[in-house]
Amino acid sequence: MNRQYIKKLSYIFSKPLPFKVLRYFSDENFIFPFYHLVSDTVPLHIKHLYPVVSRQRFLSDLDFLLKHFNPATIDDVLNYVRNGKKSEKPLFFLSFDDGMRECYDIIYPILKQKGIQAAFFINPAFVDNKELFFKHKVSLIVEKLKNTNAHHIFSEISGILNAPNAHPERLTERIRQLGYANQAEINKIGVICACDFNGYLKKQQPFMTLEQIKELNDLGFHIGSHSFDHPEFRKLDEGQMRLQVAKSMAYLTKNINPGVVTFAFPFTDFEVPASFFNYLHKEAGIDITFGTAGIKKDPEIKHIQRIPMEEAGMKSAERVIRSEYAYFWMKLLFRKNTITRR
Ligand SMILES: [Zn+2]
């Protein structure tokens, strides 16, 4: 049985229970939902990555959260970590990854109006639309391939991917799986598909500018690091991981100088060794780090797991958070709700 299936099953079993009961018995009172963007149109650089939350959905998510939890500040998060991750009051703290332009255009005005603080985790490489995130490039390529049946395009791509005679669907699947280390291939495939990444970047401006980020900081929102250019940390060696953190922290210190120093792992912290957490919290001077594993107990005292809110098939915050709590219970039964690291 896969994770999604168990989650769905837990959700169905939990349905007769009032939300309060579910939350109370989980003993996890402080939750950390995170998103990337909110938009009524689906940008092509996101279309093939994850579902885009509409403005209406976001507003009803906030209504649900505000009904069952109090909004927290970054100082509350710091206290929570200092108190051994215990919270008397039900609290939520929102965060938004990748520094997308919609954070400035759509999200912050809504949060400001509702009096909710949040964190924005940024990648210095993308700020000011200097560079397109490789995953965004993949989404643009997949979109192009969906609308073509030109044989020569697929045959050139199969050459680059070393997959002779592979079926177009199989090639598209391979492209979706390309990672940080395959950026040369992604760029070559982009050329073959006539994806003008730089033109797209200039025209769409998918990311916030430094000026906008500074404005959010001045308005009392928290700005944290999401690594320099969003690699998969589990595929890096310790030196490369340190460099990603150091470069992004130097940028943040120079431009924002946040009072609380935070780092949200790009993608996931899965398979990152305990020694690196030790480095982040003890040597690199990072106050709080964040992962994306949902509601889960984490032995790292300064590390918090967040809840991904943009999961396919999950149409509301209630649905996502109910599933998380129910799944947490289920894992509790099988003693699988605590993360272990080598
Ligand atoms: Zn990210």
mmCIF file of C-alpha atoms and ligand atoms in Angstrom:
data_model
loop_
_atom_site.group_PDB
_atom_site.id
_atom_site.type_symbol
_atom_site.label_atom_id
_atom_site.label_comp_id
_atom_site.label_asym_id
_atom_site.label_seq_id
_atom_site.Cartn_x
_atom_site.Cartn_y
_atom_site.Cartn_z
ATOM 1 C CA MET A 1 0.000 0.000 0.000
ATOM 2 C CA ASN A 2 1.439 3.361 -0.920
ATOM 3 C CA ARG A 3 1.512 6.492 1.187
ATOM 4 C CA GLN A 4 -1.221 8.334 -0.744
ATOM 5 C CA TYR A 5 -3.542 5.349 -0.437
ATOM 6 C CA ILE A 6 -3.011 4.979 3.321
ATOM 7 C CA LYS A 7 -3.546 8.722 3.696
ATOM 8 C CA LYS A 8 -6.834 8.522 1.822
ATOM 9 C CA LEU A 9 -7.946 5.541 3.887
ATOM 10 C CA SER A 10 -7.051 7.316 7.151
ATOM 11 C CA TYR A 11 -9.043 10.318 5.972
ATOM 12 C CA ILE A 12 -12.132 8.203 5.271
ATOM 13 C CA PHE A 13 -11.941 6.559 8.715
ATOM 14 C CA SER A 14 -11.516 9.942 10.397
ATOM 15 C CA LYS A 15 -14.540 11.523 8.711
ATOM 16 C CA PRO A 16 -17.111 10.827 11.476
ATOM 17 C CA LEU A 17 -14.826 12.463 14.086
ATOM 18 C CA PRO A 18 -15.102 16.187 14.829
ATOM 19 C CA PHE A 19 -11.935 18.019 13.743
ATOM 20 C CA LYS A 20 -11.271 19.154 17.336
ATOM 21 C CA VAL A 21 -11.122 15.560 18.582
ATOM 22 C CA LEU A 22 -8.754 14.592 15.814
ATOM 23 C CA ARG A 23 -6.453 17.515 16.621
ATOM 24 C CA TYR A 24 -6.666 17.019 20.389
ATOM 25 C CA PHE A 25 -5.649 13.388 20.368
ATOM 26 C CA SER A 26 -2.796 13.868 17.949
ATOM 27 C CA ASP A 27 -1.079 16.095 20.522
ATOM 28 C CA GLU A 28 0.245 18.199 17.631
ATOM 29 C CA ASN A 29 -1.261 21.597 18.276
ATOM 30 C CA PHE A 30 1.039 23.754 16.198
ATOM 31 C CA ILE A 31 0.819 23.195 12.445
ATOM 32 C CA PHE A 32 2.877 24.587 9.569
ATOM 33 C CA PRO A 33 1.039 24.569 6.234
ATOM 34 C CA PHE A 34 3.060 25.699 3.220
ATOM 35 C CA TYR A 35 2.293 26.712 -0.359
ATOM 36 C CA HIS A 36 4.193 28.073 -3.351
ATOM 37 C CA LEU A 37 1.691 30.398 -4.985
ATOM 38 C CA VAL A 38 -1.962 31.362 -5.192
ATOM 39 C CA SER A 39 -3.403 32.261 -8.589
ATOM 40 C CA ASP A 40 -6.585 32.042 -10.639
ATOM 41 C CA THR A 41 -4.565 31.284 -13.752
ATOM 42 C CA VAL A 42 -2.162 28.360 -14.010
ATOM 43 C CA PRO A 43 1.297 29.574 -15.078
ATOM 44 C CA LEU A 44 2.923 27.238 -17.602
ATOM 45 C CA HIS A 45 6.110 26.983 -15.500
ATOM 46 C CA ILE A 46 4.011 25.444 -12.695
ATOM 47 C CA LYS A 47 1.353 23.567 -14.701
ATOM 48 C CA HIS A 48 3.184 20.220 -14.807
ATOM 49 C CA LEU A 49 4.612 20.356 -11.275
ATOM 50 C CA TYR A 50 1.767 20.668 -8.738
ATOM 51 C CA PRO A 51 -1.838 21.941 -8.562
ATOM 52 C CA VAL A 52 -2.242 25.720 -8.310
ATOM 53 C CA VAL A 53 -4.411 26.972 -5.445
ATOM 54 C CA SER A 54 -7.011 29.558 -6.526
ATOM 55 C CA ARG A 55 -7.695 32.780 -4.654
ATOM 56 C CA GLN A 56 -11.094 31.395 -3.583
ATOM 57 C CA ARG A 57 -9.570 28.162 -2.305
ATOM 58 C CA PHE A 58 -6.866 30.113 -0.433
ATOM 59 C CA LEU A 59 -9.474 32.327 1.245
ATOM 60 C CA SER A 60 -11.506 29.328 2.377
ATOM 61 C CA ASP A 61 -8.288 27.610 3.557
ATOM 62 C CA LEU A 62 -7.595 30.657 5.730
ATOM 63 C CA ASP A 63 -11.171 30.619 7.068
ATOM 64 C CA PHE A 64 -10.743 27.001 8.085
ATOM 65 C CA LEU A 65 -7.347 27.625 9.697
ATOM 66 C CA LEU A 66 -8.579 30.699 11.573
ATOM 67 C CA LYS A 67 -11.598 28.753 12.849
ATOM 68 C CA HIS A 68 -9.494 26.019 14.441
ATOM 69 C CA PHE A 69 -6.109 27.659 15.119
ATOM 70 C CA ASN A 70 -4.644 31.026 16.037
ATOM 71 C CA PRO A 71 -2.191 32.648 13.617
ATOM 72 C CA ALA A 72 1.387 32.545 14.935
ATOM 73 C CA THR A 73 4.380 34.796 14.363
ATOM 74 C CA ILE A 74 7.989 33.769 13.714
ATOM 75 C CA ASP A 75 8.693 34.591 17.391
ATOM 76 C CA ASP A 76 6.009 32.081 18.404
ATOM 77 C CA VAL A 77 7.781 29.530 16.211
ATOM 78 C CA LEU A 78 11.086 30.323 17.919
ATOM 79 C CA ASN A 79 9.474 29.897 21.359
ATOM 80 C CA TYR A 80 7.883 26.639 20.250
ATOM 81 C CA VAL A 81 11.295 25.287 19.281
ATOM 82 C CA ARG A 82 12.819 26.530 22.551
ATOM 83 C CA ASN A 83 10.000 24.863 24.531
ATOM 84 C CA GLY A 84 10.770 21.446 23.081
ATOM 85 C CA LYS A 85 8.105 21.779 20.373
ATOM 86 C CA LYS A 86 5.151 21.965 22.776
ATOM 87 C CA SER A 87 2.286 24.385 22.330
ATOM 88 C CA GLU A 88 -0.691 24.813 24.663
ATOM 89 C CA LYS A 89 -2.692 26.801 22.137
ATOM 90 C CA PRO A 90 -3.630 25.521 18.686
ATOM 91 C CA LEU A 91 -1.478 27.621 16.342
ATOM 92 C CA PHE A 92 -0.649 27.748 12.638
ATOM 93 C CA PHE A 93 2.235 29.372 10.835
ATOM 94 C CA LEU A 94 2.121 29.731 7.063
ATOM 95 C CA SER A 95 5.049 29.737 4.692
ATOM 96 C CA PHE A 96 5.572 30.087 0.946
ATOM 97 C CA ASP A 97 8.509 28.636 -0.962
ATOM 98 C CA ASP A 98 10.537 29.659 -4.026
ATOM 99 C CA GLY A 99 9.817 33.420 -3.875
ATOM 100 C CA MET A 100 7.146 33.428 -6.586
ATOM 101 C CA ARG A 101 5.771 36.776 -7.794
ATOM 102 C CA GLU A 102 2.256 35.775 -6.621
ATOM 103 C CA CYS A 103 3.553 36.037 -3.031
ATOM 104 C CA TYR A 104 3.752 39.775 -3.584
ATOM 105 C CA ASP A 105 0.893 40.228 -6.081
ATOM 106 C CA ILE A 106 -1.782 38.104 -4.414
ATOM 107 C CA ILE A 107 -0.785 36.436 -1.140
ATOM 108 C CA TYR A 108 0.615 39.198 1.019
ATOM 109 C CA PRO A 109 -2.310 41.650 0.537
ATOM 110 C CA ILE A 110 -4.718 38.904 1.700
ATOM 111 C CA LEU A 111 -2.561 37.991 4.701
ATOM 112 C CA LYS A 112 -2.062 41.617 5.648
ATOM 113 C CA GLN A 113 -5.784 42.244 5.556
ATOM 114 C CA LYS A 114 -6.423 39.241 7.811
ATOM 115 C CA GLY A 115 -3.576 40.054 10.194
ATOM 116 C CA ILE A 116 -1.666 36.834 9.496
ATOM 117 C CA GLN A 117 2.139 36.786 9.516
ATOM 118 C CA ALA A 118 3.978 34.301 7.314
ATOM 119 C CA ALA A 119 7.427 33.325 6.086
ATOM 120 C CA PHE A 120 8.674 33.569 2.510
ATOM 121 C CA PHE A 121 11.562 31.227 1.733
ATOM 122 C CA ILE A 122 13.590 32.518 -1.177
ATOM 123 C CA ASN A 123 16.345 31.323 -3.516
ATOM 124 C CA PRO A 124 18.798 34.175 -4.226
ATOM 125 C CA ALA A 125 19.579 32.719 -7.685
ATOM 126 C CA PHE A 126 15.980 33.378 -8.815
ATOM 127 C CA VAL A 127 15.364 36.752 -7.124
ATOM 128 C CA ASP A 128 14.925 39.610 -9.638
ATOM 129 C CA ASN A 129 14.214 36.965 -12.297
ATOM 130 C CA LYS A 130 17.905 36.329 -12.855
ATOM 131 C CA GLU A 131 17.400 32.634 -13.585
ATOM 132 C CA LEU A 132 14.576 30.155 -14.113
ATOM 133 C CA PHE A 133 14.326 27.243 -11.632
ATOM 134 C CA PHE A 134 15.164 23.962 -13.453
ATOM 135 C CA LYS A 135 11.808 22.432 -12.433
ATOM 136 C CA HIS A 136 10.023 25.386 -14.053
ATOM 137 C CA LYS A 137 11.988 24.691 -17.235
ATOM 138 C CA VAL A 138 10.847 21.062 -17.077
ATOM 139 C CA SER A 139 7.212 22.185 -16.826
ATOM 140 C CA LEU A 140 7.637 24.433 -19.883
ATOM 141 C CA ILE A 141 9.222 21.579 -21.852
ATOM 142 C CA VAL A 142 6.464 19.115 -20.912
ATOM 143 C CA GLU A 143 3.874 21.664 -22.047
ATOM 144 C CA LYS A 144 5.644 22.076 -25.404
ATOM 145 C CA LEU A 145 5.909 18.310 -25.922
ATOM 146 C CA LYS A 146 2.214 17.853 -25.167
ATOM 147 C CA ASN A 147 1.443 20.075 -28.128
ATOM 148 C CA THR A 148 3.787 18.533 -30.661
ATOM 149 C CA ASN A 149 4.062 15.292 -32.532
ATOM 150 C CA ALA A 150 7.117 16.268 -34.558
ATOM 151 C CA HIS A 151 9.081 13.060 -34.809
ATOM 152 C CA HIS A 152 12.487 14.737 -35.124
ATOM 153 C CA ILE A 153 12.038 16.499 -31.750
ATOM 154 C CA PHE A 154 11.499 13.226 -29.899
ATOM 155 C CA SER A 155 14.311 11.519 -31.758
ATOM 156 C CA GLU A 156 16.749 14.322 -30.818
ATOM 157 C CA ILE A 157 15.594 14.161 -27.185
ATOM 158 C CA SER A 158 16.035 10.390 -27.093
ATOM 159 C CA GLY A 159 19.619 11.009 -28.208
ATOM 160 C CA ILE A 160 20.271 13.441 -25.351
ATOM 161 C CA LEU A 161 18.668 11.143 -22.796
ATOM 162 C CA ASN A 162 20.419 8.085 -24.138
ATOM 163 C CA ALA A 163 17.107 6.358 -24.667
ATOM 164 C CA PRO A 164 17.050 5.192 -28.310
ATOM 165 C CA ASN A 165 13.593 4.431 -29.717
ATOM 166 C CA ALA A 166 11.858 5.371 -26.457
ATOM 167 C CA HIS A 167 8.147 6.165 -26.791
ATOM 168 C CA PRO A 168 7.290 9.917 -26.515
ATOM 169 C CA GLU A 169 5.377 9.270 -23.281
ATOM 170 C CA ARG A 170 8.339 7.475 -21.778
ATOM 171 C CA LEU A 171 10.621 10.367 -22.842
ATOM 172 C CA THR A 172 8.296 12.921 -21.235
ATOM 173 C CA GLU A 173 8.368 10.859 -18.049
ATOM 174 C CA ARG A 174 12.170 10.815 -18.154
ATOM 175 C CA ILE A 175 12.219 14.608 -18.590
ATOM 176 C CA ARG A 176 9.942 15.043 -15.570
ATOM 177 C CA GLN A 177 12.485 13.144 -13.505
ATOM 178 C CA LEU A 178 15.504 15.224 -14.552
ATOM 179 C CA GLY A 179 17.110 16.960 -11.597
ATOM 180 C CA TYR A 180 19.584 19.620 -10.548
ATOM 181 C CA ALA A 181 22.505 17.576 -11.883
ATOM 182 C CA ASN A 182 20.842 17.317 -15.318
ATOM 183 C CA GLN A 183 20.537 21.020 -16.041
ATOM 184 C CA ALA A 184 22.759 20.811 -19.125
ATOM 185 C CA GLU A 185 20.365 18.214 -20.597
ATOM 186 C CA ILE A 186 17.328 20.298 -19.599
ATOM 187 C CA ASN A 187 18.794 23.325 -21.385
ATOM 188 C CA LYS A 188 19.623 21.285 -24.505
ATOM 189 C CA ILE A 189 16.109 19.832 -24.631
ATOM 190 C CA GLY A 190 14.775 23.365 -24.166
ATOM 191 C CA VAL A 191 16.615 24.446 -27.317
ATOM 192 C CA ILE A 192 15.280 21.452 -29.273
ATOM 193 C CA CYS A 193 11.700 22.267 -28.213
ATOM 194 C CA ALA A 194 12.202 25.968 -28.963
ATOM 195 C CA CYS A 195 11.541 26.869 -25.337
ATOM 196 C CA ASP A 196 12.929 30.369 -24.925
ATOM 197 C CA PHE A 197 13.642 30.240 -21.180
ATOM 198 C CA ASN A 198 15.198 33.700 -21.034
ATOM 199 C CA GLY A 199 12.408 35.267 -23.054
ATOM 200 C CA TYR A 200 9.858 33.572 -20.778
ATOM 201 C CA LEU A 201 11.696 34.794 -17.687
ATOM 202 C CA LYS A 202 11.727 38.364 -18.993
ATOM 203 C CA LYS A 203 8.114 38.351 -20.099
ATOM 204 C CA GLN A 204 6.445 36.453 -17.240
ATOM 205 C CA GLN A 205 8.771 37.500 -14.399
ATOM 206 C CA PRO A 206 7.804 34.481 -12.262
ATOM 207 C CA PHE A 207 9.784 35.598 -9.191
ATOM 208 C CA MET A 208 9.706 38.502 -6.748
ATOM 209 C CA THR A 209 12.279 41.248 -6.995
ATOM 210 C CA LEU A 210 14.600 42.095 -4.120
ATOM 211 C CA GLU A 211 12.718 45.374 -3.670
ATOM 212 C CA GLN A 212 9.454 43.478 -3.197
ATOM 213 C CA ILE A 213 11.067 41.063 -0.755
ATOM 214 C CA LYS A 214 12.468 43.989 1.228
ATOM 215 C CA GLU A 215 8.999 45.522 1.303
ATOM 216 C CA LEU A 216 7.503 42.300 2.696
ATOM 217 C CA ASN A 217 10.234 42.249 5.323
ATOM 218 C CA ASP A 218 9.480 45.874 6.244
ATOM 219 C CA LEU A 219 5.786 44.978 6.577
ATOM 220 C CA GLY A 220 6.691 42.415 9.259
ATOM 221 C CA PHE A 221 6.715 39.225 7.179
ATOM 222 C CA HIS A 222 9.574 36.816 7.741
ATOM 223 C CA ILE A 223 12.135 36.146 5.011
ATOM 224 C CA GLY A 224 14.167 32.942 5.145
ATOM 225 C CA SER A 225 16.504 30.889 2.975
ATOM 226 C CA HIS A 226 15.405 28.082 0.660
ATOM 227 C CA SER A 227 18.997 27.342 -0.495
ATOM 228 C CA PHE A 228 20.812 29.229 -3.251
ATOM 229 C CA ASP A 229 19.329 27.596 -6.370
ATOM 230 C CA HIS A 230 17.125 24.729 -5.202
ATOM 231 C CA PRO A 231 19.103 21.465 -5.576
ATOM 232 C CA GLU A 232 17.969 18.121 -4.116
ATOM 233 C CA PHE A 233 19.963 18.078 -0.854
ATOM 234 C CA ARG A 234 19.948 14.285 -0.561
ATOM 235 C CA LYS A 235 22.008 14.155 -3.770
ATOM 236 C CA LEU A 236 24.663 16.627 -2.555
ATOM 237 C CA ASP A 237 27.740 15.928 -0.472
ATOM 238 C CA GLU A 238 28.216 17.790 2.807
ATOM 239 C CA GLY A 239 30.495 20.430 1.225
ATOM 240 C CA GLN A 240 27.953 21.233 -1.495
ATOM 241 C CA MET A 241 25.144 21.445 1.060
ATOM 242 C CA ARG A 242 27.190 23.849 3.189
ATOM 243 C CA LEU A 243 27.943 26.029 0.170
ATOM 244 C CA GLN A 244 24.228 26.244 -0.724
ATOM 245 C CA VAL A 245 23.438 27.380 2.806
ATOM 246 C CA ALA A 246 26.386 29.778 3.085
ATOM 247 C CA LYS A 247 25.687 31.502 -0.257
ATOM 248 C CA SER A 248 21.997 31.963 0.484
ATOM 249 C CA MET A 249 22.673 33.141 4.049
ATOM 250 C CA ALA A 250 25.259 35.680 2.878
ATOM 251 C CA TYR A 251 22.667 37.103 0.484
ATOM 252 C CA LEU A 252 19.982 37.277 3.182
ATOM 253 C CA THR A 253 22.287 38.872 5.741
ATOM 254 C CA LYS A 254 23.453 41.482 3.256
ATOM 255 C CA ASN A 255 20.017 42.422 1.947
ATOM 256 C CA ILE A 256 17.517 41.634 4.700
ATOM 257 C CA ASN A 257 19.405 40.824 7.895
ATOM 258 C CA PRO A 258 16.522 38.891 9.512
ATOM 259 C CA GLY A 259 16.295 38.787 13.320
ATOM 260 C CA VAL A 260 15.417 35.093 13.282
ATOM 261 C CA VAL A 261 17.544 32.992 10.938
ATOM 262 C CA THR A 262 15.652 30.244 9.128
ATOM 263 C CA PHE A 263 16.274 27.707 6.402
ATOM 264 C CA ALA A 264 13.642 25.622 4.588
ATOM 265 C CA PHE A 265 15.069 22.611 2.754
ATOM 266 C CA PRO A 266 14.355 22.694 -1.001
ATOM 267 C CA PHE A 267 12.192 19.686 -2.005
ATOM 268 C CA THR A 268 12.712 17.625 1.170
ATOM 269 C CA ASP A 269 15.177 16.902 3.993
ATOM 270 C CA PHE A 270 14.757 13.176 3.330
ATOM 271 C CA GLU A 271 18.102 11.324 3.587
ATOM 272 C CA VAL A 272 19.989 14.413 4.796
ATOM 273 C CA PRO A 273 22.292 13.049 7.542
ATOM 274 C CA ALA A 274 21.931 14.067 11.201
ATOM 275 C CA SER A 275 25.461 15.536 11.069
ATOM 276 C CA PHE A 276 24.271 18.215 8.664
ATOM 277 C CA PHE A 277 21.441 19.254 11.003
ATOM 278 C CA ASN A 278 24.063 19.511 13.696
ATOM 279 C CA TYR A 279 26.089 21.787 11.434
ATOM 280 C CA LEU A 280 23.077 24.004 10.592
ATOM 281 C CA HIS A 281 21.910 24.445 14.175
ATOM 282 C CA LYS A 282 25.253 24.571 15.977
ATOM 283 C CA GLU A 283 27.823 25.953 13.536
ATOM 284 C CA ALA A 284 25.904 27.858 10.848
ATOM 285 C CA GLY A 285 23.849 29.733 13.456
ATOM 286 C CA ILE A 286 20.455 28.844 11.998
ATOM 287 C CA ASP A 287 17.662 29.208 14.556
ATOM 288 C CA ILE A 288 15.002 27.081 12.887
ATOM 289 C CA THR A 289 14.972 24.728 9.890
ATOM 290 C CA PHE A 290 11.949 23.370 8.045
ATOM 291 C CA GLY A 291 11.104 20.196 6.116
ATOM 292 C CA THR A 292 8.092 19.090 4.088
ATOM 293 C CA ALA A 293 7.130 15.690 5.577
ATOM 294 C CA GLY A 294 3.685 16.643 6.905
ATOM 295 C CA ILE A 295 2.648 16.198 10.543
ATOM 296 C CA LYS A 296 5.455 14.063 11.871
ATOM 297 C CA LYS A 297 7.569 13.973 15.019
ATOM 298 C CA ASP A 298 11.147 14.967 14.295
ATOM 299 C CA PRO A 299 13.976 14.209 16.732
ATOM 300 C CA GLU A 300 15.871 17.335 15.615
ATOM 301 C CA ILE A 301 14.754 19.899 18.180
ATOM 302 C CA LYS A 302 15.219 22.911 15.916
ATOM 303 C CA HIS A 303 13.685 21.286 12.865
ATOM 304 C CA ILE A 304 9.993 21.534 12.017
ATOM 305 C CA GLN A 305 8.042 19.523 9.456
ATOM 306 C CA ARG A 306 5.550 21.473 7.342
ATOM 307 C CA ILE A 307 2.386 20.340 5.574
ATOM 308 C CA PRO A 308 2.350 20.518 1.744
ATOM 309 C CA MET A 309 -0.986 22.163 0.845
ATOM 310 C CA GLU A 310 -0.826 21.701 -2.934
ATOM 311 C CA GLU A 311 -1.350 17.950 -3.148
ATOM 312 C CA ALA A 312 -3.260 16.564 -6.114
ATOM 313 C CA GLY A 313 -6.852 15.662 -5.311
ATOM 314 C CA MET A 314 -6.860 17.688 -2.084
ATOM 315 C CA LYS A 315 -9.431 20.400 -2.614
ATOM 316 C CA SER A 316 -9.406 22.163 0.759
ATOM 317 C CA ALA A 317 -7.246 22.865 3.801
ATOM 318 C CA GLU A 318 -9.728 20.895 5.894
ATOM 319 C CA ARG A 319 -9.205 17.860 3.691
ATOM 320 C CA VAL A 320 -5.391 18.181 3.737
ATOM 321 C CA ILE A 321 -5.084 18.757 7.475
ATOM 322 C CA ARG A 322 -7.682 16.151 8.423
ATOM 323 C CA SER A 323 -5.777 13.637 6.289
ATOM 324 C CA GLU A 324 -2.512 14.658 7.964
ATOM 325 C CA TYR A 325 -3.936 14.166 11.465
ATOM 326 C CA ALA A 326 -5.637 10.912 10.558
ATOM 327 C CA TYR A 327 -2.470 9.683 8.871
ATOM 328 C CA PHE A 328 -0.474 10.728 11.944
ATOM 329 C CA TRP A 329 -2.744 8.514 14.084
ATOM 330 C CA MET A 330 -2.355 5.651 11.684
ATOM 331 C CA LYS A 331 1.445 6.002 11.781
ATOM 332 C CA LEU A 332 1.266 6.179 15.574
ATOM 333 C CA LEU A 333 -0.377 2.742 15.559
ATOM 334 C CA PHE A 334 2.495 1.358 13.525
ATOM 335 C CA ARG A 335 5.087 3.455 15.409
ATOM 336 C CA LYS A 336 6.085 5.156 12.190
ATOM 337 C CA ASN A 337 5.363 8.757 13.066
ATOM 338 C CA THR A 338 8.894 9.649 14.104
ATOM 339 C CA ILE A 339 11.610 10.405 11.598
ATOM 340 C CA THR A 340 14.935 8.644 12.057
ATOM 341 C CA ARG A 341 18.208 9.811 10.514
ATOM 342 C CA ARG A 342 21.513 8.089 10.038
HETATM 343 ZN ZN ZN B 1 10.980 24.967 -3.249
#
